[in-house]
Tab-separated table of C-alpha atoms in Angstrom:
chain	number	residue	atom	x	y	z
A	30	MET	CA	57.916	-20.952	35.182
A	31	GLU	CA	59.930	-19.103	37.852
A	32	SER	CA	60.441	-15.390	37.218
A	33	LYS	CA	63.766	-15.198	39.044
A	34	LEU	CA	66.364	-17.259	40.852
A	35	SER	CA	66.379	-17.569	44.636
A	36	GLU	CA	69.158	-16.097	46.780
A	37	SER	CA	70.628	-19.542	47.461
A	38	GLU	CA	70.646	-20.340	43.734
A	39	LEU	CA	72.362	-17.038	42.967
A	40	GLU	CA	74.993	-17.711	45.627
A	41	PHE	CA	75.538	-21.168	44.146
A	42	LEU	CA	75.935	-19.810	40.600
A	43	GLN	CA	78.422	-17.179	41.757
A	44	SER	CA	80.791	-19.794	43.223
A	45	PRO	CA	84.271	-20.003	41.593
A	46	GLN	CA	83.620	-23.378	39.937
A	47	TYR	CA	80.974	-21.809	37.690
A	48	GLN	CA	83.021	-18.802	36.571
A	49	LEU	CA	84.522	-18.676	33.084
A	50	THR	CA	88.171	-19.672	32.790
A	51	SER	CA	90.550	-17.948	30.384
A	52	ASP	CA	90.494	-21.029	28.117
A	53	GLU	CA	86.708	-21.053	28.076
A	54	LEU	CA	86.584	-17.344	27.304
A	55	GLN	CA	89.020	-17.861	24.440
A	56	LEU	CA	86.865	-20.711	23.086
A	57	ILE	CA	83.755	-18.528	23.306
A	58	MET	CA	85.378	-15.617	21.489
A	59	SER	CA	86.424	-17.957	18.645
A	60	LYS	CA	82.778	-18.187	17.516
A	61	GLN	CA	81.568	-15.944	14.732
A	62	GLY	CA	79.284	-13.080	15.803
A	63	GLU	CA	78.362	-11.764	19.222
A	64	ARG	CA	75.033	-13.629	19.291
A	65	ASN	CA	76.731	-16.972	18.614
A	66	GLN	CA	79.411	-16.182	21.185
A	67	LEU	CA	76.772	-15.492	23.834
A	68	LEU	CA	74.695	-18.541	22.835
A	69	PHE	CA	77.758	-20.805	23.115
A	70	ALA	CA	78.711	-19.241	26.467
A	71	VAL	CA	75.192	-19.778	27.835
A	72	MET	CA	75.069	-23.409	26.637
A	73	LEU	CA	78.545	-24.104	28.063
A	74	GLN	CA	77.756	-22.685	31.501
A	75	TYR	CA	74.279	-24.205	31.588
A	76	TYR	CA	75.736	-27.645	30.875
A	77	LYS	CA	78.396	-27.239	33.562
A	78	ILE	CA	75.648	-26.443	36.075
A	79	ARG	CA	72.921	-28.905	35.058
A	80	LEU	CA	74.806	-31.536	33.014
A	81	PHE	CA	72.205	-31.191	30.294
A	82	PHE	CA	71.353	-28.533	27.728
A	83	PRO	CA	68.448	-26.071	27.927
A	84	THR	CA	65.474	-26.773	25.686
A	85	GLN	CA	63.868	-23.369	26.193
A	86	HIS	CA	64.782	-19.873	27.304
A	87	ASP	CA	64.162	-20.495	31.019
A	88	VAL	CA	65.097	-18.410	34.081
A	89	LEU	CA	68.640	-19.819	34.243
A	90	VAL	CA	69.213	-19.002	30.565
A	91	SER	CA	68.029	-15.441	31.230
A	92	TYR	CA	70.406	-15.116	34.184
A	93	LEU	CA	73.359	-16.529	32.231
A	94	SER	CA	72.557	-14.384	29.194
A	95	ALA	CA	72.612	-11.225	31.332
A	96	THR	CA	75.771	-12.041	33.311
A	97	LEU	CA	77.801	-13.519	30.436
A	98	ALA	CA	76.897	-10.634	28.101
A	99	LYS	CA	78.891	-8.357	30.407
A	100	LYS	CA	81.877	-10.691	30.179
A	101	ILE	CA	82.031	-10.483	26.394
A	102	ASN	CA	80.858	-6.878	26.058
A	103	THR	CA	77.539	-7.484	24.330
A	104	GLU	CA	73.811	-7.273	25.054
A	105	PRO	CA	71.635	-10.088	26.516
A	106	CYS	CA	69.618	-12.051	23.956
A	107	TYR	CA	66.515	-14.210	23.825
A	108	PHE	CA	67.589	-17.523	22.267
A	109	HIS	CA	64.757	-19.035	20.223
A	110	GLU	CA	67.345	-21.498	18.891
A	111	LEU	CA	67.039	-23.461	22.148
A	112	GLU	CA	63.356	-24.170	21.557
A	113	SER	CA	63.954	-26.123	18.347
A	114	ASN	CA	66.586	-28.419	16.947
A	115	HIS	CA	68.380	-25.481	15.358
A	116	ARG	CA	71.566	-26.553	13.573
A	117	THR	CA	73.648	-23.955	15.445
A	118	ALA	CA	72.434	-25.173	18.837
A	119	LYS	CA	72.948	-28.769	17.705
A	120	ARG	CA	76.536	-28.037	16.635
A	121	PHE	CA	77.256	-26.150	19.876
A	122	ARG	CA	75.954	-29.079	21.965
A	123	GLN	CA	78.490	-31.382	20.354
A	124	LEU	CA	81.305	-28.847	20.802
A	125	VAL	CA	80.459	-28.378	24.502
A	126	ARG	CA	80.432	-32.159	25.072
A	127	GLU	CA	83.789	-32.550	23.387
A	128	TYR	CA	85.319	-29.641	25.282
A	129	LEU	CA	84.121	-30.882	28.702
A	130	GLY	CA	84.855	-34.520	27.893
A	131	TYR	CA	81.252	-35.738	28.044
A	132	ARG	CA	79.400	-37.991	25.638
A	133	GLU	CA	75.865	-39.177	25.029
A	134	ALA	CA	74.954	-42.372	26.880
A	135	THR	CA	74.823	-45.725	25.091
A	136	ASN	CA	73.006	-48.981	25.883
A	137	ALA	CA	76.156	-50.187	27.629
A	138	ASP	CA	76.052	-47.058	29.798
A	139	SER	CA	72.432	-47.811	30.680
A	140	ASN	CA	73.334	-51.324	31.850
A	141	ALA	CA	76.341	-50.051	33.811
A	142	PHE	CA	74.153	-47.391	35.453
A	143	ILE	CA	71.576	-49.984	36.538
A	144	ASP	CA	74.336	-52.226	37.936
A	145	TRP	CA	75.776	-49.299	39.878
A	146	LEU	CA	72.357	-48.417	41.294
A	147	GLU	CA	71.705	-52.004	42.335
A	148	ASN	CA	75.099	-52.833	43.826
A	149	ASP	CA	76.418	-49.522	45.149
A	150	LEU	CA	73.801	-46.834	45.690
A	151	LEU	CA	70.407	-48.335	46.524
A	152	PRO	CA	71.676	-50.734	49.244
A	153	LYS	CA	72.688	-47.608	51.207
A	154	MET	CA	69.046	-46.473	51.223
A	155	PRO	CA	69.848	-42.805	50.472
A	156	GLN	CA	67.390	-39.993	51.098
A	157	GLU	CA	65.850	-38.402	48.010
A	158	HIS	CA	68.288	-35.470	47.901
A	159	GLU	CA	71.225	-37.831	48.561
A	160	LEU	CA	70.044	-40.040	45.720
A	161	HIS	CA	70.024	-37.185	43.205
A	162	LEU	CA	73.412	-35.874	44.348
A	163	ALA	CA	74.937	-39.344	44.060
A	164	ILE	CA	73.496	-39.842	40.578
A	165	LYS	CA	74.808	-36.469	39.430
A	166	SER	CA	78.208	-37.368	40.843
A	167	TYR	CA	78.050	-40.654	38.920
A	168	TYR	CA	77.389	-38.844	35.644
A	169	ASN	CA	80.351	-36.598	36.372
A	170	SER	CA	82.650	-39.497	37.169
A	171	VAL	CA	81.854	-41.523	34.035
A	172	LYS	CA	81.503	-38.400	31.870
A	173	ILE	CA	78.157	-39.216	30.289
A	174	GLU	CA	75.226	-36.935	29.648
A	175	PRO	CA	72.388	-37.650	32.099
A	176	PHE	CA	69.469	-39.802	31.062
A	177	SER	CA	66.096	-38.122	30.789
A	178	GLU	CA	64.071	-37.975	34.001
A	179	LYS	CA	61.644	-40.577	32.687
A	180	GLN	CA	64.447	-42.890	31.599
A	181	GLN	CA	66.350	-42.417	34.857
A	182	GLN	CA	63.230	-43.246	36.898
A	183	ARG	CA	62.682	-46.381	34.826
A	184	TYR	CA	66.252	-47.499	35.518
A	185	LEU	CA	65.803	-46.764	39.233
A	186	ASP	CA	62.653	-48.892	39.389
A	187	HIS	CA	64.382	-51.686	37.496
A	188	ALA	CA	67.401	-51.604	39.832
A	189	ARG	CA	65.162	-51.624	42.917
A	190	ASN	CA	63.295	-54.665	41.616
A	191	ARG	CA	66.540	-56.481	40.873
A	192	LEU	CA	67.948	-55.703	44.310
A	193	GLU	CA	64.788	-56.909	46.038
A	194	THR	CA	64.655	-60.073	43.926
A	195	LYS	CA	68.274	-60.877	44.749
A	196	LEU	CA	67.674	-60.357	48.484
A	197	PHE	CA	64.473	-62.416	48.517
A	198	ASP	CA	66.172	-65.256	46.641
A	199	LYS	CA	69.041	-65.293	49.165
A	200	ILE	CA	66.670	-65.378	52.119
A	201	PHE	CA	64.429	-68.039	50.607
A	202	LYS	CA	67.408	-70.320	49.966
A	203	TYR	CA	68.689	-69.718	53.505
A	204	LEU	CA	65.433	-70.757	55.198
A	205	GLN	CA	65.039	-74.358	56.319
A	206	PRO	CA	61.682	-76.188	56.020
A	207	ASN	CA	61.092	-75.832	59.779
A	208	ASP	CA	61.688	-72.057	59.451
A	209	ARG	CA	59.002	-71.791	56.801
A	210	ASP	CA	56.677	-73.929	58.940
A	211	PHE	CA	57.260	-71.573	61.876
A	212	ILE	CA	56.401	-68.547	59.720
A	213	ASP	CA	53.204	-70.250	58.564
A	214	THR	CA	52.326	-70.976	62.195
A	215	LEU	CA	52.849	-67.322	63.149
A	216	LEU	CA	50.467	-66.258	60.395
A	217	ASN	CA	47.842	-68.980	60.875
A	218	HIS	CA	47.582	-68.453	64.629
A	219	ALA	CA	47.322	-64.694	64.107
A	220	ILE	CA	44.480	-65.153	61.604
A	221	THR	CA	42.690	-67.523	64.007
A	222	GLU	CA	43.060	-64.966	66.787
A	223	GLU	CA	41.642	-62.201	64.583
A	224	ASN	CA	38.638	-64.342	63.678
A	225	ASN	CA	37.996	-65.169	67.340
A	226	PRO	CA	38.859	-62.001	69.294
A	227	LYS	CA	37.134	-63.296	72.454
A	228	ASN	CA	39.351	-66.375	72.556
A	229	ARG	CA	42.678	-64.618	72.410
A	230	SER	CA	45.399	-66.544	74.204
A	231	LYS	CA	48.870	-65.510	75.253
A	232	GLU	CA	50.676	-67.326	72.478
A	233	ILE	CA	53.399	-66.330	70.060
A	234	ASN	CA	51.953	-65.261	66.719
A	235	LEU	CA	52.428	-62.353	64.346
A	236	ASN	CA	50.017	-60.134	66.280
A	237	THR	CA	51.758	-60.660	69.625
A	238	LEU	CA	55.165	-60.234	67.992
A	239	LYS	CA	54.116	-56.818	66.717
A	240	LYS	CA	53.266	-55.678	70.239
A	241	GLY	CA	55.849	-54.216	72.577
A	242	ILE	CA	56.380	-54.903	76.276
A	243	PRO	CA	53.413	-53.322	78.139
A	244	GLY	CA	55.389	-51.940	81.082
A	245	ALA	CA	58.262	-52.376	83.504
A	246	LYS	CA	56.698	-55.208	85.480
A	247	LEU	CA	58.123	-58.595	86.401
A	248	LYS	CA	55.046	-60.379	85.052
A	249	HIS	CA	55.885	-59.248	81.505
A	250	VAL	CA	59.446	-60.597	81.462
A	251	GLN	CA	58.897	-64.274	80.671
A	252	PHE	CA	56.552	-63.789	77.704
A	253	ALA	CA	58.824	-61.106	76.262
A	254	LEU	CA	61.743	-63.531	76.541
A	255	GLU	CA	59.696	-66.307	74.941
A	256	LYS	CA	58.996	-64.079	71.941
A	257	PHE	CA	62.651	-63.080	71.725
A	258	LYS	CA	63.886	-66.688	71.846
A	259	ALA	CA	61.253	-67.934	69.393
A	260	ILE	CA	62.483	-65.759	66.517
A	261	GLN	CA	66.221	-66.279	66.990
A	262	SER	CA	66.235	-68.960	64.283
A	263	LEU	CA	65.185	-66.282	61.770
A	264	ILE	CA	68.127	-63.975	62.429
A	265	LEU	CA	69.716	-63.363	59.036
A	266	PRO	CA	73.423	-64.183	58.648
A	267	ASN	CA	75.798	-61.339	57.842
A	268	ASP	CA	76.618	-62.599	54.356
A	269	THR	CA	72.927	-62.472	53.409
A	270	ILE	CA	72.500	-58.806	54.313
A	271	ALA	CA	76.077	-57.656	53.732
A	272	GLY	CA	76.242	-54.145	52.277
A	273	LEU	CA	72.591	-53.374	53.017
A	274	ASN	CA	71.811	-50.346	55.126
A	275	ARG	CA	69.530	-51.198	58.061
A	276	LYS	CA	67.026	-48.666	56.707
A	277	PHE	CA	66.732	-50.856	53.610
A	278	LEU	CA	65.565	-53.769	55.775
A	279	LEU	CA	63.343	-51.508	57.863
A	280	LYS	CA	61.053	-50.812	54.913
A	281	TYR	CA	60.117	-54.516	54.810
A	282	TYR	CA	59.681	-54.557	58.578
A	283	GLU	CA	57.303	-51.600	58.314
A	284	ARG	CA	55.485	-53.277	55.444
A	285	ILE	CA	54.759	-56.388	57.526
A	286	SER	CA	53.842	-54.218	60.522
A	287	ALA	CA	51.202	-52.498	58.389
A	288	TYR	CA	49.851	-55.623	56.661
A	289	SER	CA	47.244	-57.901	58.196
A	290	PRO	CA	48.172	-61.613	58.532
A	291	SER	CA	45.641	-62.563	55.857
A	292	HIS	CA	47.140	-59.989	53.476
A	293	ILE	CA	50.621	-61.419	54.028
A	294	LYS	CA	49.325	-64.933	53.344
A	295	GLU	CA	48.230	-63.766	49.895
A	296	LEU	CA	51.768	-62.768	48.867
A	297	ASP	CA	53.707	-65.064	46.584
A	298	GLU	CA	55.686	-67.698	48.476
A	299	ARG	CA	59.088	-66.095	48.035
A	300	SER	CA	57.921	-62.611	49.073
A	301	LYS	CA	55.942	-63.933	52.039
A	302	TYR	CA	58.778	-65.891	53.608
A	303	ALA	CA	61.436	-63.290	52.809
A	304	THR	CA	59.562	-60.286	54.207
A	305	MET	CA	58.456	-62.223	57.291
A	306	THR	CA	62.059	-63.251	57.919
A	307	VAL	CA	63.245	-59.653	57.632
A	308	PHE	CA	60.454	-58.631	60.015
A	309	CYS	CA	61.568	-61.216	62.595
A	310	HIS	CA	65.214	-60.198	62.134
A	311	ILE	CA	64.452	-56.533	62.890
A	312	ARG	CA	61.918	-57.463	65.580
A	313	SER	CA	64.626	-59.446	67.354
A	314	GLU	CA	66.877	-56.372	67.421
A	315	LEU	CA	64.073	-54.157	68.708
A	316	LEU	CA	63.058	-56.710	71.321
A	317	ALA	CA	66.666	-56.908	72.506
A	318	ASP	CA	66.593	-53.128	73.007
A	319	SER	CA	63.257	-53.359	74.832
A	320	LEU	CA	64.519	-56.166	77.072
A	321	ALA	CA	67.610	-54.134	77.934
A	322	ASP	CA	65.393	-51.163	78.759
A	323	LEU	CA	63.141	-53.412	80.845
A	324	PHE	CA	66.171	-54.751	82.731
A	325	ILE	CA	67.350	-51.231	83.560
A	326	LYS	CA	63.891	-50.111	84.700
A	327	LEU	CA	63.431	-53.167	86.926
A	328	VAL	CA	66.845	-52.661	88.514
A	329	LYS	CA	66.119	-48.971	89.126
A	330	LYS	CA	62.755	-49.950	90.547
A	331	ILE	CA	64.486	-52.063	93.218
A	332	LYS	CA	66.581	-49.105	94.326
A	333	ASN	CA	63.734	-46.582	94.219
A	334	SER	CA	61.343	-48.873	96.117
A	335	SER	CA	63.994	-49.569	98.745
A	336	GLU	CA	64.690	-45.879	99.288
A	337	THR	CA	60.972	-45.123	99.586
A	338	TYR	CA	60.564	-47.909	102.134
A	339	VAL	CA	63.522	-46.723	104.218
A	340	ASP	CA	62.438	-43.074	103.986
A	341	LYS	CA	59.141	-43.978	105.633
A	342	ALA	CA	60.927	-45.997	108.306
A	343	ALA	CA	63.346	-43.141	108.928
A	344	VAL	CA	60.606	-40.758	110.073
A	345	SER	CA	60.375	-42.503	113.446
A	346	GLU	CA	64.153	-42.978	113.601
A	347	ILE	CA	64.671	-39.219	113.465
A	348	LYS	CA	62.968	-38.924	116.888
A	349	ARG	CA	65.343	-41.424	118.563
A	350	VAL	CA	67.174	-38.661	120.508
A	351	GLN	CA	64.389	-36.665	122.115
A	352	GLY	CA	64.110	-33.135	120.716
A	353	LYS	CA	67.114	-33.579	118.398
A	354	PHE	CA	66.330	-30.582	116.212
A	355	ASP	CA	65.436	-28.392	119.195
A	356	ILE	CA	68.838	-29.196	120.713
A	357	LEU	CA	70.646	-28.292	117.498
A	358	SER	CA	68.646	-25.056	117.272
A	359	GLN	CA	69.534	-24.104	120.853
A	360	ILE	CA	73.243	-24.803	120.295
A	361	THR	CA	73.160	-22.599	117.201
A	362	ASP	CA	71.499	-19.734	119.069
A	363	VAL	CA	74.039	-19.907	121.923
A	364	ALA	CA	77.005	-20.070	119.529
A	365	ILE	CA	75.780	-16.961	117.694
A	366	ALA	CA	75.048	-15.065	120.898
A	367	HIS	CA	78.377	-15.981	122.575
A	368	PRO	CA	80.960	-16.455	119.805
A	369	GLU	CA	83.857	-16.261	122.290
A	370	GLY	CA	82.113	-18.004	125.162
A	371	ILE	CA	83.393	-21.095	126.967
A	372	ILE	CA	81.408	-24.249	126.194
A	373	LYS	CA	80.938	-25.334	129.811
A	374	ASP	CA	79.653	-21.862	130.697
A	375	THR	CA	77.394	-21.278	127.675
A	376	ILE	CA	76.243	-24.642	126.245
A	377	TYR	CA	76.345	-27.112	129.165
A	378	PRO	CA	73.835	-25.113	131.216
A	379	ILE	CA	71.324	-25.615	128.367
A	380	ILE	CA	72.197	-29.156	127.163
A	381	ASP	CA	73.945	-31.601	129.467
A	382	PRO	CA	77.088	-33.449	128.184
A	383	GLU	CA	75.398	-36.877	128.206
A	384	THR	CA	72.688	-35.713	125.796
A	385	LEU	CA	75.343	-34.249	123.514
A	386	LYS	CA	77.178	-37.599	123.483
A	387	GLN	CA	73.989	-39.412	122.460
A	388	LEU	CA	73.369	-36.842	119.758
A	389	LYS	CA	76.928	-37.299	118.400
A	390	VAL	CA	76.543	-41.094	118.187
A	391	ASP	CA	73.140	-40.770	116.545
A	392	LEU	CA	74.316	-38.292	113.912
A	393	SER	CA	77.537	-40.173	113.160
A	394	GLN	CA	75.576	-43.337	112.413
A	395	ARG	CA	72.769	-41.606	110.531
A	396	GLY	CA	74.347	-41.837	107.045
A	397	GLN	CA	75.625	-45.383	107.535
A	398	TRP	CA	72.330	-46.499	108.981
A	399	TYR	CA	70.351	-45.188	106.023
A	400	GLN	CA	72.722	-46.752	103.515
A	401	LYS	CA	72.658	-50.130	105.263
A	402	GLN	CA	68.880	-50.122	105.476
A	403	VAL	CA	68.525	-49.324	101.755
A	404	ARG	CA	70.964	-52.060	100.768
A	405	THR	CA	69.296	-54.609	103.022
A	406	LYS	CA	65.911	-53.816	101.492
A	407	MET	CA	67.365	-53.947	97.970
A	408	ARG	CA	68.779	-57.403	98.667
A	409	SER	CA	65.410	-58.575	99.957
A	410	LEU	CA	63.510	-57.268	96.910
A	411	TYR	CA	66.101	-58.745	94.565
A	412	LEU	CA	66.280	-62.155	96.223
A	413	HIS	CA	62.569	-62.679	96.864
A	414	GLY	CA	61.060	-60.864	93.911
A	415	SER	CA	63.285	-60.024	90.968
A	416	ARG	CA	66.218	-62.458	90.882
A	417	THR	CA	64.762	-65.058	88.505
A	418	GLU	CA	63.557	-62.526	85.951
A	419	LEU	CA	66.682	-60.360	86.063
A	420	LEU	CA	69.022	-63.319	85.602
A	421	ASP	CA	66.831	-64.655	82.795
A	422	LEU	CA	67.145	-61.267	81.101
A	423	LEU	CA	70.868	-61.239	81.744
A	424	THR	CA	71.167	-64.598	79.993
A	425	HIS	CA	69.786	-63.223	76.738
A	426	LEU	CA	70.829	-59.567	76.716
A	427	PRO	CA	73.479	-58.706	74.110
A	428	ILE	CA	76.360	-56.943	75.866
A	429	GLU	CA	79.050	-55.457	73.650
A	430	VAL	CA	82.651	-55.864	74.743
A	431	SER	CA	84.910	-53.108	73.437
A	432	GLU	CA	87.073	-52.136	76.419
A	433	TYR	CA	88.891	-53.828	79.275
A	434	GLU	CA	86.222	-52.854	81.796
A	435	ASN	CA	83.531	-54.312	79.563
A	436	LYS	CA	85.504	-57.554	79.298
A	437	VAL	CA	85.765	-57.800	83.086
A	438	MET	CA	82.048	-57.085	83.401
A	439	LEU	CA	81.283	-59.818	80.875
A	440	ASP	CA	83.435	-62.218	82.918
A	441	ALA	CA	81.412	-61.262	85.992
A	442	ILE	CA	78.128	-61.946	84.199
A	443	GLN	CA	79.342	-65.312	82.948
A	444	PHE	CA	80.497	-66.159	86.477
A	445	ILE	CA	77.068	-65.261	87.887
A	446	LEU	CA	75.183	-67.319	85.310
A	447	LYS	CA	77.525	-70.291	85.730
A	448	HIS	CA	76.934	-70.375	89.507
A	449	ARG	CA	73.314	-69.284	89.345
A	450	ASN	CA	71.884	-72.557	90.652
A	451	SER	CA	74.557	-73.382	93.216
A	452	ARG	CA	73.084	-74.102	96.649
A	453	ASP	CA	75.623	-72.219	98.733
A	454	ASP	CA	75.187	-68.564	99.609
A	455	ILE	CA	78.962	-68.074	99.444
A	456	TYR	CA	80.866	-68.599	96.193
A	457	SER	CA	83.424	-71.403	96.302
A	458	LYS	CA	85.632	-69.335	93.987
A	459	THR	CA	86.322	-65.621	94.020
A	460	PRO	CA	84.390	-63.794	91.273
A	461	PRO	CA	85.772	-60.740	89.433
A	462	LEU	CA	85.776	-57.779	91.819
A	463	LYS	CA	88.073	-55.110	90.384
A	464	HIS	CA	86.280	-52.781	87.916
A	465	VAL	CA	83.055	-54.663	88.746
A	466	ILE	CA	82.218	-53.919	92.383
A	467	PRO	CA	82.632	-50.258	93.447
A	468	ASP	CA	84.811	-49.770	96.538
A	469	ASN	CA	81.914	-48.487	98.622
A	470	TRP	CA	80.010	-51.736	97.956
A	471	LEU	CA	82.805	-54.196	98.840
A	472	ASP	CA	81.745	-54.504	102.491
A	473	PHE	CA	78.264	-55.437	101.327
A	474	VAL	CA	79.505	-58.089	98.908
A	475	ILE	CA	82.249	-59.692	101.018
A	476	ASP	CA	80.958	-61.962	103.768
A	477	ASN	CA	81.010	-60.078	107.072
A	478	LYS	CA	81.930	-63.111	109.149
A	479	THR	CA	85.250	-63.850	107.514
A	480	LYS	CA	86.208	-60.488	105.931
A	481	SER	CA	88.043	-62.507	103.287
A	482	THR	CA	87.973	-61.607	99.606
A	483	ALA	CA	87.476	-65.300	98.919
A	484	SER	CA	84.142	-65.253	100.785
A	485	VAL	CA	81.802	-63.402	98.477
A	486	ASN	CA	78.067	-63.550	99.096
A	487	LYS	CA	76.435	-64.837	95.917
A	488	PHE	CA	73.150	-62.950	96.126
A	489	ASN	CA	74.740	-59.674	97.192
A	490	TYR	CA	77.266	-59.959	94.369
A	491	GLU	CA	74.531	-60.632	91.808
A	492	MET	CA	72.510	-57.665	93.000
A	493	VAL	CA	75.441	-55.239	92.922
A	494	VAL	CA	76.490	-56.375	89.435
A	495	CYS	CA	72.932	-55.837	88.207
A	496	GLN	CA	72.546	-52.587	90.125
A	497	GLY	CA	75.980	-51.186	89.367
A	498	HIS	CA	77.428	-49.839	86.152
A	499	LEU	CA	76.275	-52.948	84.246
A	500	MET	CA	73.275	-50.794	83.307
A	501	LYS	CA	75.664	-48.512	81.424
A	502	LYS	CA	76.963	-51.429	79.342
A	503	ILE	CA	73.608	-52.676	78.079
């Protein structure tokens, strides 16, 4: 047993809510004899703190005995009465309950407690400390004395079983025969694969569903999408999982992730189909996140690869005006040496005007040239390498619409997908531009020949929508 209270416990006990009120002090002083007064005071305060009575002279009783003795001008006592069913302690317990408005729990209270656990608390999947705080708050609200730890744990287990049974029954009734057949196929193919590791094929089964997307490569897109589409029929409707914290479902997902296919096959029918459905429901959400991440990485890869390509090409371009950096260095030296000098007298003797004109044209086009080269390369990589996969991803990615800009972006995506297979390079209708295409990209998107907002290049528009702030919306 602890020899003393911790600093945090002492701070807690010294809070105003656990100090004696004038009414409580008056009630204490109404008892006969200083020992009885102190015993009643200790039992009253102990109950206010713990919501149950002490059964021995523990560290909290010692602390309360010492502090309360000062309040009523007496000496601390050791209360052996607490260690037995002494009639004085028994009478004081009843008086404390009556004064604080608490009562001993009945069978009806037990049933109500289990119902509350099942319907209100456990679906929220509280952490252990949150669970105990919520239960203590419940006892306070209904004004009943807490159940024993053993009894409370038994009720918790019973409520958990009832909640799980109710969920599994709902899911089992929701599943169609073809859904159950699909689950059996996932398991059977996974078991076959485990028994024949050398003959593993790229098919959808439980083992392949458990695996993530290997890397940000185009070759991984189609199989990831196949897995995502295959389990959409097992997405649970909102009314089936209403009120359940996602963490509650995650425990079944983790259970299936840890179990082997053969182990899952051994579960009873209801548990097998229900837990597998929850697994596929959560796996669908996680796959959606992975697909969104894959989309973003592939789009960034287009830009990064294009910049790398142009950077290498730019090395030779830098030398287009012979001795460009030497010229700039010489001009700088002359300007520093002759701050008030006349240009024709100080600079022209070193660099002739024609060379300076060439240098001006070269430098003025440098930024535009680089930008155009990067965009041209991005378009090429998108059109000839990534377009099919990116638009396939775009078809299935969940994009939340909560603001006007998001709504416009969604309209742009729907426009792209609707005209995806059109043969013309120029859209016959004008797609959404405002809040979709940044101003500095409009020249790239609008057809250069006509300069009309009605002539939007399809492939350029697709690439900019994918490359632009769409990535922020996914």
